[in-house]
């Protein structure tokens, strides 16, 4: 089990500005945040220079601009280094000097044998999101900088992840549909933050892993010079704008040409395949294929372009991204292919990348594929303009609830169970520059609505 320490900290100071020196040159970065009407903000603070600067600078800003805003610093101890506990205490002491509350969040769960860094990242976001919810907010500030942005873009380029990947880190990301992680300092160089922190009398702890060349980011950091970092930051901003514009057009196509006649079956009007905005049509098809197939990553753009061309020519059937795309007289239909479906058992956190399912505790239930009798019962309820063969294929890939060896119904239909659709590409992480296409596909499949990002309309520094 993971753990979160009890809240620690001091009462809000009654001195003007909490006794903090004003550092107004960063106000424009924090002005980007939509703070009006918020009661609380959580800051992710590890003890490194970037996050310590975020804590110092934002505390100064908030005391001057939003004096009633409650500030909570949170430090994640991944239980991977002995020094982490002392680093958390260092942050707690610094937070106390700023009259700020503090929590230590511990990842106490068993560590995986492989994929440790990815698991640690997921645990960090989960713990911070939980801490935010307990503090009564949906906003966590993190201290990514222009240096981090440049490193991310360079790493993706080295892996051949062009196109969408060139946008790098988003200025805000929605985690698990519940918590926004915002990056107000994404347009600021690390050196500028360290200089400001020194002037304010603050300090930081250098994490030895930041010098460990076994990590890709450390190696990339050593290769980038100042000019390359600045240029990469500018390029990421431009790529983000292109990705946002493409997403806007793709979202409009999904809204206009896509419907869901029954769960698990997406229908596309063939007119979308001939839309003048060909790049947007390809992008929309990639999104819809990943959603139908429950795939986190979008299919290759080249193969998707070939699929769009084949479907545009007339009757066709193909498989891509775990989904079957089939054109008939009734339109283009997308549904989950009949292989690699999850084995019957527990679900965590999503079933097949397509549904978030809730089961009552202690009911002895499991989730798996539905059986033939349930399929036939639901096919009878399909709309008349859906070919029975396609309706049968869609229902057969839906999650069913089992007790013992008996299928007792589809998830969501059985009393006490819930079945919430999710769009796999954004089920866990939704970058702010993908809001338009995400909202379009969420609306299409009946997923939960997306809250507004915690950003004002003004542009970030460097954009």
Short mmCIF file of C-alpha atoms in Angstrom, two decimals:
data_model
loop_
_atom_site.label_atom_id
_atom_site.label_comp_id
_atom_site.label_asym_id
_atom_site.label_seq_id
_atom_site.Cartn_x
_atom_site.Cartn_y
_atom_site.Cartn_z
CA UNK A 1 0.00 0.00 0.00
CA UNK A 2 1.14 3.55 -0.72
CA UNK A 3 1.02 6.10 2.08
CA UNK A 4 0.52 9.82 2.52
CA UNK A 5 1.76 11.52 5.66
CA UNK A 6 -0.53 13.68 7.79
CA UNK A 7 -0.55 17.34 6.80
CA UNK A 8 2.24 19.33 8.37
CA UNK A 9 3.04 23.03 8.23
CA UNK A 10 2.50 26.36 9.87
CA UNK A 11 -0.49 28.63 10.05
CA UNK A 12 -0.62 31.35 7.43
CA UNK A 13 1.50 34.33 8.46
CA UNK A 14 -0.24 37.58 9.25
CA UNK A 15 2.70 39.61 7.95
CA UNK A 16 2.18 41.34 4.57
CA UNK A 17 3.04 38.92 1.79
CA UNK A 18 3.87 36.25 4.39
CA UNK A 19 7.30 37.82 4.86
CA UNK A 20 8.34 36.68 1.35
CA UNK A 21 10.46 38.88 -0.91
CA UNK A 22 8.55 39.85 -4.08
CA UNK A 23 10.06 38.38 -7.27
CA UNK A 24 7.84 39.98 -9.92
CA UNK A 25 9.82 38.97 -13.02
CA UNK A 26 8.08 35.59 -12.96
CA UNK A 27 4.57 36.95 -12.48
CA UNK A 28 3.79 36.65 -16.19
CA UNK A 29 4.44 32.90 -16.00
CA UNK A 30 2.05 32.43 -13.09
CA UNK A 31 -0.51 34.80 -14.62
CA UNK A 32 -1.04 32.03 -17.17
CA UNK A 33 -2.72 29.95 -14.45
CA UNK A 34 -6.48 30.21 -13.93
CA UNK A 35 -6.44 30.67 -10.15
CA UNK A 36 -9.48 32.87 -9.63
CA UNK A 37 -12.12 30.99 -7.66
CA UNK A 38 -9.72 28.26 -6.53
CA UNK A 39 -9.28 27.55 -2.82
CA UNK A 40 -6.15 25.40 -2.95
CA UNK A 41 -3.18 24.46 -5.11
CA UNK A 42 -0.76 21.56 -4.59
CA UNK A 43 2.89 22.00 -5.59
CA UNK A 44 5.04 18.96 -6.42
CA UNK A 45 8.38 19.66 -4.72
CA UNK A 46 11.20 17.11 -4.79
CA UNK A 47 13.94 19.25 -3.27
CA UNK A 48 15.77 19.86 -6.55
CA UNK A 49 16.47 23.36 -7.80
CA UNK A 50 13.55 23.59 -10.21
CA UNK A 51 10.86 22.53 -7.76
CA UNK A 52 12.34 24.53 -4.89
CA UNK A 53 12.30 27.61 -7.13
CA UNK A 54 8.68 26.86 -8.05
CA UNK A 55 7.75 26.71 -4.37
CA UNK A 56 9.58 29.93 -3.48
CA UNK A 57 8.45 31.94 -6.51
CA UNK A 58 4.84 30.77 -6.50
CA UNK A 59 4.50 31.36 -2.76
CA UNK A 60 5.66 34.95 -3.29
CA UNK A 61 3.28 35.40 -6.22
CA UNK A 62 0.27 33.83 -4.52
CA UNK A 63 0.69 35.84 -1.32
CA UNK A 64 0.58 39.04 -3.37
CA UNK A 65 -2.06 38.13 -5.95
CA UNK A 66 -4.25 35.48 -4.24
CA UNK A 67 -3.67 35.89 -0.48
CA UNK A 68 -6.48 33.50 0.50
CA UNK A 69 -5.18 30.65 -1.69
CA UNK A 70 -4.15 27.61 0.35
CA UNK A 71 -0.77 26.21 -0.72
CA UNK A 72 0.26 22.61 -0.11
CA UNK A 73 3.72 21.30 -0.98
CA UNK A 74 3.90 17.56 -1.65
CA UNK A 75 7.06 15.44 -1.87
CA UNK A 76 7.04 11.91 -3.28
CA UNK A 77 9.37 9.38 -1.68
CA UNK A 78 9.58 6.51 -4.17
CA UNK A 79 11.34 4.35 -1.58
CA UNK A 80 14.14 3.82 -4.08
CA UNK A 81 16.94 5.81 -2.39
CA UNK A 82 17.87 6.02 1.28
CA UNK A 83 18.40 9.78 0.94
CA UNK A 84 14.81 10.40 -0.15
CA UNK A 85 13.43 10.61 3.39
CA UNK A 86 15.94 13.32 4.33
CA UNK A 87 15.11 15.20 1.11
CA UNK A 88 11.42 15.15 2.05
CA UNK A 89 12.29 16.59 5.47
CA UNK A 90 14.37 19.29 3.76
CA UNK A 91 11.35 20.29 1.67
CA UNK A 92 9.06 20.20 4.71
CA UNK A 93 11.36 22.58 6.59
CA UNK A 94 11.56 24.95 3.62
CA UNK A 95 7.77 24.85 3.26
CA UNK A 96 7.37 25.70 6.93
CA UNK A 97 9.59 28.76 6.50
CA UNK A 98 7.23 29.83 3.69
CA UNK A 99 4.20 29.24 5.94
CA UNK A 100 3.13 26.46 3.59
CA UNK A 101 1.63 23.07 4.42
CA UNK A 102 3.57 19.95 3.45
CA UNK A 103 2.88 16.28 2.85
CA UNK A 104 5.20 13.37 2.17
CA UNK A 105 3.79 10.79 -0.24
CA UNK A 106 5.41 7.36 -0.08
CA UNK A 107 5.35 4.72 -2.81
CA UNK A 108 5.37 1.70 -0.51
CA UNK A 109 4.05 -0.81 -3.04
CA UNK A 110 6.22 -3.64 -4.34
CA UNK A 111 8.53 -2.47 -7.13
CA UNK A 112 8.39 -4.16 -10.55
CA UNK A 113 11.34 -6.12 -11.90
CA UNK A 114 11.14 -4.29 -15.22
CA UNK A 115 9.85 -0.88 -16.28
CA UNK A 116 10.74 0.67 -12.94
CA UNK A 117 10.98 4.28 -14.16
CA UNK A 118 7.60 4.11 -15.89
CA UNK A 119 6.03 2.53 -12.81
CA UNK A 120 7.58 5.23 -10.61
CA UNK A 121 6.19 7.94 -12.86
CA UNK A 122 2.71 6.42 -12.67
CA UNK A 123 2.97 6.07 -8.88
CA UNK A 124 4.14 9.68 -8.55
CA UNK A 125 1.20 11.01 -10.52
CA UNK A 126 -1.25 8.77 -8.70
CA UNK A 127 -0.02 9.89 -5.29
CA UNK A 128 0.02 13.57 -6.22
CA UNK A 129 -3.47 13.28 -7.67
CA UNK A 130 -4.69 11.60 -4.49
CA UNK A 131 -3.09 14.30 -2.36
CA UNK A 132 -4.76 16.99 -4.48
CA UNK A 133 -8.16 15.37 -4.10
CA UNK A 134 -7.69 15.09 -0.34
CA UNK A 135 -6.71 18.77 -0.24
CA UNK A 136 -9.86 19.69 -2.18
CA UNK A 137 -8.30 20.73 -5.49
CA UNK A 138 -7.83 19.41 -9.01
CA UNK A 139 -4.62 21.37 -9.67
CA UNK A 140 -1.01 20.30 -9.12
CA UNK A 141 1.86 22.53 -10.20
CA UNK A 142 5.06 20.87 -11.40
CA UNK A 143 8.39 22.52 -12.19
CA UNK A 144 9.22 21.41 -15.72
CA UNK A 145 11.41 23.99 -17.48
CA UNK A 146 12.52 24.84 -20.99
CA UNK A 147 15.53 22.59 -20.37
CA UNK A 148 13.19 19.65 -19.67
CA UNK A 149 11.25 20.51 -22.80
CA UNK A 150 14.38 20.53 -24.95
CA UNK A 151 15.53 17.20 -23.51
CA UNK A 152 12.14 15.61 -24.15
CA UNK A 153 11.97 16.83 -27.75
CA UNK A 154 15.53 15.67 -28.41
CA UNK A 155 14.86 12.21 -26.96
CA UNK A 156 11.74 11.77 -29.06
CA UNK A 157 13.55 12.92 -32.18
CA UNK A 158 16.35 10.43 -31.48
CA UNK A 159 13.74 7.66 -31.25
CA UNK A 160 12.15 8.75 -34.53
CA UNK A 161 9.02 10.07 -32.85
CA UNK A 162 8.35 12.99 -35.17
CA UNK A 163 5.04 14.67 -35.88
CA UNK A 164 2.91 14.83 -32.73
CA UNK A 165 5.93 13.97 -30.54
CA UNK A 166 7.67 17.18 -31.58
CA UNK A 167 5.23 19.13 -29.41
CA UNK A 168 7.05 17.81 -26.35
CA UNK A 169 5.60 18.44 -22.90
CA UNK A 170 2.19 20.09 -22.71
CA UNK A 171 1.71 23.13 -20.49
CA UNK A 172 -1.06 21.20 -18.71
CA UNK A 173 -2.02 17.52 -18.64
CA UNK A 174 -5.18 15.95 -17.23
CA UNK A 175 -4.36 12.80 -15.27
CA UNK A 176 -6.91 10.00 -14.98
CA UNK A 177 -9.73 12.39 -15.86
CA UNK A 178 -9.46 14.03 -12.43
CA UNK A 179 -6.33 16.12 -11.80
CA UNK A 180 -4.61 18.77 -13.89
CA UNK A 181 -0.82 18.90 -13.76
CA UNK A 182 0.20 22.40 -14.87
CA UNK A 183 3.70 23.58 -15.80
CA UNK A 184 3.85 27.38 -15.43
CA UNK A 185 7.66 27.49 -15.79
CA UNK A 186 7.86 25.54 -19.04
CA UNK A 187 9.06 28.64 -20.86
CA UNK A 188 11.82 29.45 -18.34
CA UNK A 189 15.45 28.29 -18.34
CA UNK A 190 16.75 26.34 -15.35
CA UNK A 191 19.61 28.80 -14.87
CA UNK A 192 17.13 31.66 -14.44
CA UNK A 193 15.30 29.73 -11.73
CA UNK A 194 18.48 28.91 -9.86
CA UNK A 195 19.56 32.55 -9.97
CA UNK A 196 16.19 33.66 -8.58
CA UNK A 197 16.28 31.00 -5.88
CA UNK A 198 19.75 32.12 -4.77
CA UNK A 199 18.64 35.77 -4.64
CA UNK A 200 15.73 34.74 -2.44
CA UNK A 201 18.06 32.94 -0.07
CA UNK A 202 16.77 29.48 -0.96
CA UNK A 203 18.70 26.26 -1.50
CA UNK A 204 18.20 22.88 -3.09
CA UNK A 205 19.44 19.28 -3.09
CA UNK A 206 21.12 17.76 -6.13
CA UNK A 207 19.73 14.31 -6.91
CA UNK A 208 22.67 12.03 -7.84
CA UNK A 209 20.51 10.30 -10.44
CA UNK A 210 20.66 13.54 -12.46
CA UNK A 211 24.32 12.69 -13.16
CA UNK A 212 23.76 9.00 -13.88
CA UNK A 213 24.51 8.40 -17.57
CA UNK A 214 22.51 5.17 -17.50
CA UNK A 215 19.46 7.37 -17.96
CA UNK A 216 18.61 8.62 -21.44
CA UNK A 217 17.62 12.07 -20.21
CA UNK A 218 20.97 12.58 -18.47
CA UNK A 219 22.86 11.66 -21.63
CA UNK A 220 20.72 13.98 -23.73
CA UNK A 221 21.16 16.82 -21.23
CA UNK A 222 24.93 16.60 -21.60
CA UNK A 223 24.65 16.88 -25.38
CA UNK A 224 22.53 20.05 -25.52
CA UNK A 225 24.07 23.51 -25.44
CA UNK A 226 22.28 26.75 -24.54
CA UNK A 227 21.48 27.69 -28.13
CA UNK A 228 20.03 24.26 -28.86
CA UNK A 229 17.87 24.43 -25.74
CA UNK A 230 16.45 27.80 -26.75
CA UNK A 231 15.81 26.68 -30.33
CA UNK A 232 14.26 23.42 -29.18
CA UNK A 233 11.91 25.26 -26.85
CA UNK A 234 10.76 27.50 -29.69
CA UNK A 235 10.35 24.51 -32.01
CA UNK A 236 8.25 22.69 -29.40
CA UNK A 237 5.94 25.69 -29.08
CA UNK A 238 5.48 25.81 -32.85
CA UNK A 239 4.89 22.05 -33.04
CA UNK A 240 2.33 22.29 -30.23
CA UNK A 241 0.40 24.92 -32.17
CA UNK A 242 0.42 22.71 -35.28
CA UNK A 243 -0.72 19.71 -33.23
CA UNK A 244 -3.47 21.80 -31.66
CA UNK A 245 -4.67 23.06 -35.05
CA UNK A 246 -4.63 19.56 -36.54
CA UNK A 247 -6.53 18.29 -33.51
CA UNK A 248 -9.13 21.02 -33.89
CA UNK A 249 -9.78 19.94 -37.49
CA UNK A 250 -9.78 16.22 -36.65
CA UNK A 251 -12.18 16.82 -33.76
CA UNK A 252 -14.54 18.68 -36.06
CA UNK A 253 -14.52 15.75 -38.50
CA UNK A 254 -15.22 13.25 -35.71
CA UNK A 255 -18.10 15.40 -34.47
CA UNK A 256 -19.55 15.73 -37.97
CA UNK A 257 -19.09 12.28 -39.46
CA UNK A 258 -18.95 9.73 -36.61
CA UNK A 259 -21.67 8.07 -34.59
CA UNK A 260 -21.89 5.11 -32.21
CA UNK A 261 -25.05 3.15 -33.04
CA UNK A 262 -24.37 0.67 -30.24
CA UNK A 263 -21.63 0.10 -27.64
CA UNK A 264 -18.40 -1.14 -29.19
CA UNK A 265 -19.32 -0.10 -32.72
CA UNK A 266 -18.30 3.19 -34.35
CA UNK A 267 -19.78 4.22 -37.67
CA UNK A 268 -18.07 6.74 -39.96
CA UNK A 269 -19.84 8.51 -42.80
CA UNK A 270 -17.73 7.77 -45.92
CA UNK A 271 -17.78 11.50 -46.65
CA UNK A 272 -15.09 11.90 -43.99
CA UNK A 273 -12.71 9.81 -46.06
CA UNK A 274 -12.93 12.36 -48.87
CA UNK A 275 -12.69 15.45 -46.66
CA UNK A 276 -10.50 18.21 -48.17
CA UNK A 277 -8.41 18.32 -44.99
CA UNK A 278 -6.72 14.98 -45.74
CA UNK A 279 -4.20 15.21 -42.89
CA UNK A 280 -7.05 15.88 -40.45
CA UNK A 281 -9.06 12.95 -41.85
CA UNK A 282 -6.08 10.62 -41.38
CA UNK A 283 -5.60 11.91 -37.84
CA UNK A 284 -9.30 11.41 -37.06
CA UNK A 285 -9.15 7.85 -38.40
CA UNK A 286 -6.06 7.10 -36.29
CA UNK A 287 -7.85 8.35 -33.18
CA UNK A 288 -10.99 6.36 -33.90
CA UNK A 289 -9.04 3.18 -34.66
CA UNK A 290 -7.11 3.43 -31.38
CA UNK A 291 -10.33 4.09 -29.49
CA UNK A 292 -12.12 1.12 -31.06
CA UNK A 293 -9.10 -1.13 -30.52
CA UNK A 294 -8.28 0.04 -27.00
CA UNK A 295 -4.75 1.08 -27.97
CA UNK A 296 -2.85 3.77 -26.05
CA UNK A 297 -0.73 4.76 -29.05
CA UNK A 298 -2.11 5.87 -32.39
CA UNK A 299 -1.36 3.65 -35.39
CA UNK A 300 1.41 4.61 -37.78
CA UNK A 301 0.48 7.60 -39.94
CA UNK A 302 1.62 5.94 -43.18
CA UNK A 303 -0.37 2.78 -42.61
CA UNK A 304 -3.37 4.85 -41.55
CA UNK A 305 -3.16 6.86 -44.77
CA UNK A 306 -3.18 3.61 -46.73
CA UNK A 307 -6.17 2.41 -44.72
CA UNK A 308 -8.07 5.62 -45.40
CA UNK A 309 -7.37 5.32 -49.14
CA UNK A 310 -8.52 1.69 -49.21
CA UNK A 311 -11.74 2.48 -47.35
CA UNK A 312 -12.42 5.49 -49.58
CA UNK A 313 -12.29 3.35 -52.73
CA UNK A 314 -15.21 1.14 -51.80
CA UNK A 315 -16.01 -2.09 -49.91
CA UNK A 316 -12.98 -3.11 -47.86
CA UNK A 317 -12.01 -4.82 -44.65
CA UNK A 318 -8.75 -4.33 -42.77
CA UNK A 319 -7.28 -4.57 -39.27
CA UNK A 320 -5.17 -1.87 -37.63
CA UNK A 321 -4.44 -0.84 -34.01
CA UNK A 322 -6.44 -3.73 -32.61
CA UNK A 323 -9.55 -2.68 -34.53
CA UNK A 324 -11.37 -3.96 -37.60
CA UNK A 325 -12.34 -1.30 -40.15
CA UNK A 326 -14.99 -2.46 -42.57
CA UNK A 327 -16.81 -0.54 -45.29
CA UNK A 328 -20.20 -1.73 -46.45
CA UNK A 329 -23.31 -0.11 -47.87
CA UNK A 330 -24.15 1.20 -44.39
CA UNK A 331 -20.90 3.13 -44.00
CA UNK A 332 -17.51 2.46 -42.43
CA UNK A 333 -17.68 0.48 -39.18
CA UNK A 334 -14.94 0.14 -36.57
CA UNK A 335 -14.95 -2.49 -33.82
CA UNK A 336 -12.50 -4.41 -31.65
CA UNK A 337 -10.78 -7.33 -33.39
CA UNK A 338 -11.35 -10.78 -31.91
CA UNK A 339 -7.91 -11.55 -30.49
CA UNK A 340 -5.76 -10.65 -27.49
CA UNK A 341 -8.78 -9.81 -25.38
CA UNK A 342 -8.09 -9.85 -21.62
CA UNK A 343 -8.34 -13.18 -19.84
CA UNK A 344 -11.20 -13.49 -17.41
CA UNK A 345 -10.26 -12.11 -14.00
CA UNK A 346 -9.64 -8.87 -12.13
CA UNK A 347 -9.35 -5.55 -13.94
CA UNK A 348 -6.84 -2.78 -13.22
CA UNK A 349 -7.20 -0.01 -14.07
CA UNK A 350 -9.05 -0.49 -17.38
CA UNK A 351 -10.52 -3.46 -19.19
CA UNK A 352 -9.03 -3.84 -22.65
CA UNK A 353 -8.16 -0.13 -22.75
CA UNK A 354 -11.81 0.64 -23.52
CA UNK A 355 -13.73 0.58 -20.24
CA UNK A 356 -13.30 1.53 -16.61
CA UNK A 357 -15.27 -1.12 -14.72
CA UNK A 358 -16.41 -1.16 -11.12
CA UNK A 359 -17.40 -4.32 -9.27
CA UNK A 360 -18.91 -4.59 -5.78
CA UNK A 361 -16.44 -5.73 -3.13
CA UNK A 362 -16.75 -9.30 -1.97
CA UNK A 363 -19.24 -10.32 -4.66
CA UNK A 364 -16.98 -12.98 -6.18
CA UNK A 365 -17.25 -11.41 -9.62
CA UNK A 366 -14.75 -11.33 -12.49
CA UNK A 367 -14.74 -9.67 -15.90
CA UNK A 368 -14.19 -11.36 -19.24
CA UNK A 369 -15.62 -11.86 -22.70
CA UNK A 370 -19.34 -12.39 -22.93
CA UNK A 371 -20.86 -15.76 -23.82
CA UNK A 372 -22.88 -16.69 -26.89
CA UNK A 373 -26.31 -16.46 -25.24
CA UNK A 374 -25.67 -12.91 -23.99
CA UNK A 375 -24.41 -11.93 -27.45
CA UNK A 376 -27.55 -13.15 -29.16
CA UNK A 377 -29.78 -11.45 -26.59
CA UNK A 378 -28.12 -8.08 -27.20
CA UNK A 379 -27.95 -8.45 -30.99
CA UNK A 380 -31.75 -8.48 -30.99
CA UNK A 381 -31.63 -4.97 -29.47
CA UNK A 382 -29.31 -3.56 -32.16
CA UNK A 383 -30.60 -0.72 -34.39
CA UNK A 384 -32.22 -1.91 -37.57
CA UNK A 385 -29.67 -0.20 -39.81
CA UNK A 386 -26.76 -2.11 -38.25
CA UNK A 387 -26.01 -5.39 -40.04
CA UNK A 388 -26.56 -8.26 -37.56
CA UNK A 389 -23.11 -9.67 -38.31
CA UNK A 390 -21.45 -6.42 -37.23
CA UNK A 391 -23.71 -6.06 -34.20
CA UNK A 392 -22.76 -9.59 -33.16
CA UNK A 393 -19.05 -8.85 -33.55
CA UNK A 394 -19.32 -5.67 -31.46
CA UNK A 395 -21.26 -7.31 -28.60
CA UNK A 396 -18.92 -10.31 -28.52
CA UNK A 397 -16.03 -7.98 -27.64
CA UNK A 398 -17.87 -6.27 -24.77
CA UNK A 399 -16.94 -6.94 -21.13
CA UNK A 400 -19.19 -9.34 -19.26
CA UNK A 401 -19.49 -10.12 -15.56
CA UNK A 402 -18.93 -13.69 -14.46
CA UNK A 403 -19.61 -15.41 -11.16
CA UNK A 404 -17.99 -18.80 -10.98
CA UNK A 405 -18.45 -20.32 -14.42
CA UNK A 406 -21.61 -18.38 -15.26
CA UNK A 407 -21.93 -15.21 -17.35
CA UNK A 408 -24.50 -13.12 -15.51
CA UNK A 409 -24.65 -10.17 -17.92
CA UNK A 410 -22.71 -7.33 -19.48
CA UNK A 411 -20.74 -5.04 -17.18
CA UNK A 412 -22.91 -2.10 -16.22
CA UNK A 413 -26.11 -4.10 -16.68
CA UNK A 414 -25.49 -6.29 -13.64
CA UNK A 415 -26.64 -4.67 -10.40
CA UNK A 416 -23.80 -3.06 -8.47
CA UNK A 417 -21.45 -2.89 -11.46
CA UNK A 418 -20.40 0.11 -13.53
CA UNK A 419 -18.96 0.28 -17.03
CA UNK A 420 -17.59 3.64 -18.13
CA UNK A 421 -16.23 4.03 -21.69
CA UNK A 422 -12.75 5.48 -22.06
CA UNK A 423 -10.70 6.54 -25.08
CA UNK A 424 -7.43 4.66 -24.70
CA UNK A 425 -5.13 7.35 -26.19
CA UNK A 426 -6.16 9.74 -23.40
CA UNK A 427 -7.53 7.47 -20.68
CA UNK A 428 -4.57 8.17 -18.39
CA UNK A 429 -2.95 11.34 -19.75
CA UNK A 430 -4.64 14.08 -21.77
CA UNK A 431 -2.28 16.88 -22.90
CA UNK A 432 -3.91 20.28 -23.20
CA UNK A 433 -3.03 20.58 -26.88
CA UNK A 434 -5.20 17.48 -27.59
CA UNK A 435 -8.38 18.81 -25.99
CA UNK A 436 -10.44 19.22 -29.18
CA UNK A 437 -10.06 15.69 -30.59
CA UNK A 438 -10.30 14.17 -27.11
CA UNK A 439 -13.55 15.96 -26.39
CA UNK A 440 -14.96 14.87 -29.74
CA UNK A 441 -14.20 11.20 -29.20
CA UNK A 442 -15.23 11.31 -25.51
CA UNK A 443 -18.61 12.69 -26.59
CA UNK A 444 -18.87 10.04 -29.30
CA UNK A 445 -18.37 7.06 -26.96
CA UNK A 446 -20.14 8.55 -23.93
CA UNK A 447 -17.03 9.02 -21.78
CA UNK A 448 -16.92 11.51 -18.89
CA UNK A 449 -16.67 15.17 -19.86
CA UNK A 450 -13.29 16.90 -19.68
CA UNK A 451 -12.93 19.80 -17.28
CA UNK A 452 -11.48 23.09 -18.44
CA UNK A 453 -7.67 23.27 -18.24
CA UNK A 454 -6.33 25.55 -15.50
CA UNK A 455 -4.97 28.06 -18.00
CA UNK A 456 -5.89 31.58 -18.98
CA UNK A 457 -6.00 32.61 -22.63
CA UNK A 458 -2.68 34.45 -22.65
CA UNK A 459 0.33 32.73 -24.18
CA UNK A 460 3.23 31.35 -22.19
CA UNK A 461 6.62 33.00 -22.29
CA UNK A 462 8.50 31.77 -25.33
CA UNK A 463 5.41 31.06 -27.46
#
